[in-house]
Each structure stands twice: as C-alpha cells, then as structure tokens.
Amino acid sequence: NNSDSPAACLPYQNNTVLYAYSTDIGYGTYSWGADNMIGFALYYKTTANVRFDTKQEEEIEYHSDPQSFNVSLYSHQPDASLGYGDKTTGSNLYNVLKKFLNNKKASLCGALVYIAVKRYPDETDVSDIISQLRANHVMVNIAVDSIPSGGSNSATLYEMSYQTNGYCMFATGSDLFQAFGWMTNILGWPYQFIAQNFVVSGLGRVEIPAFKTPIPPGIEEGCLFAVTVQNHNAPQIIECRMYSRYYHDFVKLPDFNYHDFLPLPPF
C-alpha cells in the first residue's frame, strides 16, 4: 500500500503501472500504448488505468491480472464526445494524479506512470505533485500531442517528467503514436541506469561521464536511450550528433536533424 514512508521505498520495486490517457487522444496513440502495457502487464503486480478530460470524471481502475486490465482499457477507449467540447477548458490530469498519489489500493513505491495528453493543463505550479512523486520514486513518461484540444500550459508536463527521471516528448499524428510505442515499450526493459539534464544552446559538446550498466560482464545487450531537447511544441530545427566511446575509439551514432514536431526517439 502507499503508507510506506519514502525512506522505505526502494526504486527497484516497480510493482505498479498506471496508464492515463485523455479522452481526446488519437486512437492509434492510445491503442499502441494499451497493447504494449497489456503485453507487459504480467511482469507487474498491479496495473491501473484511467481516461481523463471527460465531463464526468472517471475513477482509476486497479487490476491484479492482465485480463481485467485488457477488458478495462478496451471498454474505456478515447471518445472525444465524452470530453469538454471546447478549446478553453484545461485538462484535469493533475486531479487524477493527486488521486493516484493518495490511493489505498496500490503501492506507489517505484511506480511507472505513462500518460498520453491531448488537452493541456492550465496549472503553472505542480511542485507539490512533483515532490510526492519523487518521494516515492515514481517515474513519469508523457506523450504530448503538439496540436492540443484545449488548455494552455504544456511546460509543467515536461517539468514533471524530467524531475522524476522520465521523459516528455511532443509530436502529432503518426509521429506521436510511434514515439509513444517506443516509450511504453520501456516496460519490457524498465531498468533505467542513467538520467541527466543539461542546459545547452548554440554549438557545443556535452560529455556524459562513464557509467556502469547493470548488464553482467561478458554479456551483450541492447539499451534504449531517449533524447529530448525542449519543453514546448514550438517548431524549430535541431541537429544533434552523438558518439559512443568504446574501447577508446569514438563510434559515430546516427545524426539527428529533426524539425517541426518530430520527437527524438529512443534507439
């Protein structure tokens, strides 16, 4: 349960997964996320789902088996007709997260939260929510449609993600659901071992210090990485060149030259 003190919370206890999605989100984004989560649900003690931005606020549903999770998700598919029906009302996402943080049904410790956003929230200060998430080692990953159905503030979404060692990406259409597919695929390989944030501008170079992976010596295993570059959906051209030092040689990784709203996906 969520009565554990933060000091007793060990981050490897990833036993709860929450999938929260706007009722305005595109079906492709929703279903790709849902399929990944159902597929990996067996690895987690508790799964939970909630559809938000509905006129009649819906409750979070908690599950102990993939079958009930599947039934719940596909009986609560996105449906814009259930939404607010205007472009001015902000998302109720943060109310939903407050309920999750105060729930009595599932452990918060080390929980993984995946969110698909179409309507932006209006709140400008969510430091209280971020503090609770961090205290319980909850990691938040968010996919944000760069063409919102309403609301005014997307920056807090980005802040909540990076403050909890997750990531937030902006995209739309097929770019959005493909990137969300990669994001939710992390559930199959949830052992994150590095997360860093850098303030950069113009031209320059950032070198990440050497780090040790959890992969045993002598074993080769692929790793996912994600790079995000801005906390808003304003279009701009970004060039990024990445190198990996391996056996004292620099191995060039693929160049990124992304424009408009394309995300930088994990590889």
Short mmCIF file of C-alpha atoms in Angstrom, two decimals:
data_model
loop_
_atom_site.label_atom_id
_atom_site.label_comp_id
_atom_site.label_asym_id
_atom_site.label_seq_id
_atom_site.Cartn_x
_atom_site.Cartn_y
_atom_site.Cartn_z
CA ASN A 1 0.00 0.00 0.00
CA ASN A 2 1.01 3.65 -0.20
CA SER A 3 1.56 4.04 3.53
CA ASP A 4 5.24 3.17 3.18
CA SER A 5 7.47 6.05 4.17
CA PRO A 6 9.70 7.41 1.37
CA ALA A 7 12.75 6.15 3.29
CA ALA A 8 11.42 2.58 2.99
CA CYS A 9 10.80 2.91 -0.74
CA LEU A 10 13.38 1.15 -2.88
CA PRO A 11 13.38 2.26 -6.52
CA TYR A 12 13.71 -1.27 -7.92
CA GLN A 13 10.23 -2.12 -6.62
CA ASN A 14 8.47 -1.28 -9.89
CA ASN A 15 5.28 -3.10 -8.97
CA THR A 16 2.59 -0.65 -10.14
CA VAL A 17 2.00 0.72 -13.64
CA LEU A 18 -0.54 3.47 -14.37
CA TYR A 19 -1.78 4.27 -17.87
CA ALA A 20 -3.61 7.61 -18.02
CA TYR A 21 -4.88 9.00 -21.33
CA SER A 22 -7.01 11.89 -22.49
CA THR A 23 -10.38 11.03 -23.96
CA ASP A 24 -9.37 13.35 -26.84
CA ILE A 25 -6.22 11.42 -27.77
CA GLY A 26 -6.00 9.71 -31.15
CA TYR A 27 -6.91 6.03 -31.25
CA GLY A 28 -3.55 4.99 -32.75
CA THR A 29 -1.60 6.52 -29.87
CA TYR A 30 -3.96 5.06 -27.27
CA SER A 31 -4.04 1.55 -28.73
CA TRP A 32 -0.30 1.22 -29.28
CA GLY A 33 0.24 2.19 -25.65
CA ALA A 34 -2.54 -0.12 -24.48
CA ASP A 35 -1.21 -3.12 -26.41
CA ASN A 36 2.30 -2.66 -25.02
CA MET A 37 1.03 -2.30 -21.47
CA ILE A 38 -1.23 -5.32 -21.69
CA GLY A 39 1.65 -7.33 -23.17
CA PHE A 40 3.98 -6.46 -20.30
CA ALA A 41 1.36 -6.43 -17.52
CA LEU A 42 2.37 -9.91 -16.39
CA TYR A 43 5.66 -8.50 -15.10
CA TYR A 44 3.98 -6.11 -12.66
CA LYS A 45 2.00 -6.75 -9.51
CA THR A 46 -0.62 -4.06 -10.15
CA THR A 47 -1.77 -2.25 -13.27
CA ALA A 48 -4.10 0.73 -13.34
CA ASN A 49 -5.80 2.83 -15.98
CA VAL A 50 -7.89 5.96 -16.22
CA ARG A 51 -9.41 8.02 -19.00
CA PHE A 52 -9.28 11.72 -18.14
CA ASP A 53 -10.62 15.01 -19.59
CA THR A 54 -14.18 13.65 -19.52
CA LYS A 55 -17.17 15.77 -18.46
CA GLN A 56 -18.00 13.14 -15.87
CA GLU A 57 -14.70 12.48 -14.10
CA GLU A 58 -13.80 8.80 -14.16
CA GLU A 59 -12.12 6.81 -11.41
CA ILE A 60 -8.81 4.99 -11.66
CA GLU A 61 -9.32 1.23 -12.02
CA TYR A 62 -6.79 -1.16 -10.47
CA HIS A 63 -6.04 -4.71 -11.62
CA SER A 64 -4.04 -7.71 -10.46
CA ASP A 65 -4.14 -9.64 -13.75
CA PRO A 66 -3.65 -8.75 -17.44
CA GLN A 67 -7.11 -9.98 -18.43
CA SER A 68 -9.07 -7.50 -16.33
CA PHE A 69 -6.63 -4.76 -17.36
CA ASN A 70 -7.32 -5.58 -21.01
CA VAL A 71 -11.10 -5.53 -20.53
CA SER A 72 -11.00 -2.24 -18.65
CA LEU A 73 -8.79 -0.50 -21.21
CA TYR A 74 -10.83 -1.51 -24.22
CA SER A 75 -14.13 -0.65 -22.52
CA HIS A 76 -12.79 2.86 -21.86
CA GLN A 77 -11.40 3.84 -25.24
CA PRO A 78 -10.84 7.50 -26.13
CA ASP A 79 -14.07 9.23 -27.13
CA ALA A 80 -13.97 12.97 -27.83
CA SER A 81 -17.77 13.17 -27.48
CA LEU A 82 -17.31 12.49 -23.75
CA GLY A 83 -14.91 15.41 -23.40
CA TYR A 84 -15.39 19.06 -22.54
CA GLY A 85 -16.31 20.06 -26.08
CA ASP A 86 -14.37 23.34 -26.06
CA LYS A 87 -10.84 24.62 -26.60
CA THR A 88 -10.60 26.68 -23.42
CA THR A 89 -11.01 24.20 -20.56
CA GLY A 90 -7.74 22.85 -19.16
CA SER A 91 -7.04 19.17 -18.55
CA ASN A 92 -7.94 17.56 -15.23
CA LEU A 93 -4.80 15.39 -15.39
CA TYR A 94 -3.33 16.75 -12.17
CA ASN A 95 -6.51 15.95 -10.24
CA VAL A 96 -6.18 12.38 -11.49
CA LEU A 97 -2.55 12.19 -10.40
CA LYS A 98 -3.45 13.51 -6.94
CA LYS A 99 -5.97 10.68 -6.61
CA PHE A 100 -3.32 8.16 -7.64
CA LEU A 101 -0.87 9.57 -5.11
CA ASN A 102 -3.47 9.21 -2.35
CA ASN A 103 -4.90 5.84 -3.36
CA LYS A 104 -5.26 2.98 -0.86
CA LYS A 105 -5.28 0.14 -3.42
CA ALA A 106 -1.78 0.01 -4.92
CA SER A 107 1.78 0.73 -3.88
CA LEU A 108 3.31 3.98 -5.08
CA CYS A 109 6.89 2.93 -4.44
CA GLY A 110 8.76 2.74 -7.73
CA ALA A 111 5.56 3.04 -9.78
CA LEU A 112 5.75 3.73 -13.51
CA VAL A 113 3.29 6.24 -14.97
CA TYR A 114 2.60 6.62 -18.69
CA ILE A 115 0.41 9.49 -19.88
CA ALA A 116 -0.97 10.37 -23.32
CA VAL A 117 -2.01 14.04 -23.42
CA LYS A 118 -4.15 15.87 -25.98
CA ARG A 119 -5.62 18.65 -23.79
CA TYR A 120 -3.04 20.70 -21.90
CA PRO A 121 -3.42 21.55 -18.21
CA ASP A 122 -3.73 25.17 -17.07
CA GLU A 123 -1.74 24.82 -13.84
CA THR A 124 1.61 26.62 -13.71
CA ASP A 125 2.86 25.23 -10.39
CA VAL A 126 2.77 21.48 -9.73
CA SER A 127 5.70 21.36 -7.32
CA ASP A 128 3.58 19.63 -4.66
CA ILE A 129 2.75 16.76 -7.01
CA ILE A 130 6.35 16.51 -8.18
CA SER A 131 7.56 16.33 -4.57
CA GLN A 132 5.21 13.43 -3.82
CA LEU A 133 6.22 11.61 -6.98
CA ARG A 134 9.92 11.99 -6.21
CA ALA A 135 9.49 10.93 -2.58
CA ASN A 136 8.06 7.63 -3.80
CA HIS A 137 10.48 7.19 -6.73
CA VAL A 138 7.60 7.34 -9.22
CA MET A 139 8.82 7.75 -12.80
CA VAL A 140 6.55 9.66 -15.20
CA ASN A 141 6.74 9.44 -19.01
CA ILE A 142 4.44 11.63 -21.09
CA ALA A 143 3.50 11.77 -24.77
CA VAL A 144 2.01 15.16 -25.68
CA ASP A 145 0.09 15.91 -28.85
CA SER A 146 1.59 19.11 -30.24
CA ILE A 147 -1.86 20.11 -31.56
CA PRO A 148 -3.87 20.43 -28.33
CA SER A 149 -7.62 20.11 -27.98
CA GLY A 150 -7.56 22.79 -25.26
CA GLY A 151 -5.68 24.08 -22.24
CA SER A 152 -2.75 26.46 -22.04
CA ASN A 153 0.33 25.06 -20.28
CA SER A 154 2.45 22.20 -21.57
CA ALA A 155 5.66 23.20 -19.78
CA THR A 156 4.59 21.63 -16.47
CA LEU A 157 4.23 18.27 -18.21
CA TYR A 158 7.85 18.39 -19.31
CA GLU A 159 8.92 19.54 -15.84
CA MET A 160 7.09 16.69 -14.13
CA SER A 161 8.77 14.15 -16.40
CA TYR A 162 12.35 15.29 -16.09
CA GLN A 163 12.02 15.89 -12.35
CA THR A 164 11.04 12.22 -11.95
CA ASN A 165 13.72 10.85 -14.33
CA GLY A 166 11.20 10.15 -17.06
CA TYR A 167 10.88 11.99 -20.35
CA CYS A 168 8.28 14.03 -22.19
CA MET A 169 8.00 14.28 -25.95
CA PHE A 170 5.88 16.41 -28.28
CA ALA A 171 4.62 15.14 -31.62
CA THR A 172 1.40 14.64 -33.55
CA GLY A 173 -0.23 12.13 -35.90
CA SER A 174 1.80 9.04 -36.76
CA ASP A 175 4.91 10.54 -35.15
CA LEU A 176 3.07 10.69 -31.84
CA PHE A 177 1.84 7.10 -31.74
CA GLN A 178 5.15 5.71 -32.98
CA ALA A 179 7.07 7.61 -30.30
CA PHE A 180 4.55 6.55 -27.65
CA GLY A 181 5.02 2.98 -28.82
CA TRP A 182 8.75 3.26 -28.12
CA MET A 183 8.04 4.96 -24.80
CA THR A 184 5.67 2.28 -23.50
CA ASN A 185 7.99 -0.44 -24.79
CA ILE A 186 10.29 0.53 -21.91
CA LEU A 187 8.01 -1.58 -19.70
CA GLY A 188 9.79 -4.65 -21.02
CA TRP A 189 13.22 -3.22 -20.08
CA PRO A 190 12.48 -1.00 -17.08
CA TYR A 191 15.94 -0.88 -15.52
CA GLN A 192 16.95 2.72 -16.11
CA PHE A 193 20.52 3.37 -15.03
CA ILE A 194 21.20 6.96 -16.10
CA ALA A 195 19.11 10.12 -16.43
CA GLN A 196 20.68 13.55 -16.82
CA ASN A 197 19.56 17.03 -17.79
CA PHE A 198 21.73 19.67 -19.43
CA VAL A 199 21.12 23.33 -20.25
CA VAL A 200 22.52 23.91 -23.74
CA SER A 201 22.32 26.47 -26.52
CA GLY A 202 24.11 27.20 -29.76
CA LEU A 203 27.00 24.94 -30.66
CA GLY A 204 28.90 22.89 -28.13
CA ARG A 205 29.70 19.50 -26.72
CA VAL A 206 28.46 17.68 -23.63
CA GLU A 207 30.31 14.58 -22.47
CA ILE A 208 28.44 12.19 -20.20
CA PRO A 209 30.69 10.71 -17.50
CA ALA A 210 31.46 7.00 -17.72
CA PHE A 211 28.81 4.85 -16.10
CA LYS A 212 28.29 1.19 -15.33
CA THR A 213 25.33 -0.67 -16.77
CA PRO A 214 23.52 -3.48 -14.91
CA ILE A 215 24.43 -5.88 -17.74
CA PRO A 216 26.68 -8.69 -16.41
CA PRO A 217 30.28 -8.80 -17.72
CA GLY A 218 30.66 -10.81 -20.89
CA ILE A 219 27.02 -10.35 -21.89
CA GLU A 220 25.99 -8.15 -24.81
CA GLU A 221 22.60 -6.50 -24.51
CA GLY A 222 20.93 -3.61 -26.31
CA CYS A 223 19.99 -0.47 -24.41
CA LEU A 224 17.31 2.10 -25.15
CA PHE A 225 18.10 5.78 -24.96
CA ALA A 226 15.95 8.87 -25.40
CA VAL A 227 16.94 12.48 -26.02
CA THR A 228 14.50 15.37 -25.62
CA VAL A 229 15.50 18.92 -26.41
CA GLN A 230 12.77 21.38 -25.48
CA ASN A 231 9.83 21.81 -23.10
CA HIS A 232 7.30 23.14 -25.60
CA ASN A 233 5.89 22.37 -29.02
CA ALA A 234 7.26 25.37 -30.95
CA PRO A 235 8.75 24.15 -34.25
CA GLN A 236 12.49 24.53 -34.75
CA ILE A 237 15.33 22.75 -36.49
CA ILE A 238 17.63 20.81 -34.19
CA GLU A 239 20.81 19.00 -35.13
CA CYS A 240 22.38 16.53 -32.72
CA ARG A 241 25.43 14.35 -33.25
CA MET A 242 26.13 11.60 -30.76
CA TYR A 243 29.22 9.48 -30.21
CA SER A 244 29.95 6.48 -28.03
CA ARG A 245 33.42 5.82 -26.62
CA TYR A 246 34.04 2.07 -26.92
CA TYR A 247 37.45 0.51 -26.49
CA HIS A 248 38.98 4.01 -26.62
CA ASP A 249 37.54 4.71 -30.08
CA PHE A 250 34.73 7.05 -30.94
CA VAL A 251 31.92 5.28 -32.74
CA LYS A 252 29.60 7.66 -34.52
CA LEU A 253 25.90 7.16 -33.80
CA PRO A 254 23.13 8.31 -36.17
CA ASP A 255 22.79 12.06 -36.69
CA PHE A 256 19.50 13.67 -35.72
CA ASN A 257 18.13 16.51 -37.82
CA TYR A 258 14.56 16.84 -36.64
CA HIS A 259 12.23 19.70 -37.43
CA ASP A 260 8.64 20.73 -36.89
CA PHE A 261 7.24 18.46 -34.17
CA LEU A 262 9.20 15.29 -34.72
CA PRO A 263 10.42 13.68 -31.47
CA LEU A 264 13.87 12.31 -30.86
CA PRO A 265 13.03 8.63 -30.30
CA PRO A 266 14.94 6.03 -28.29
CA PHE A 267 17.08 3.53 -30.19
#
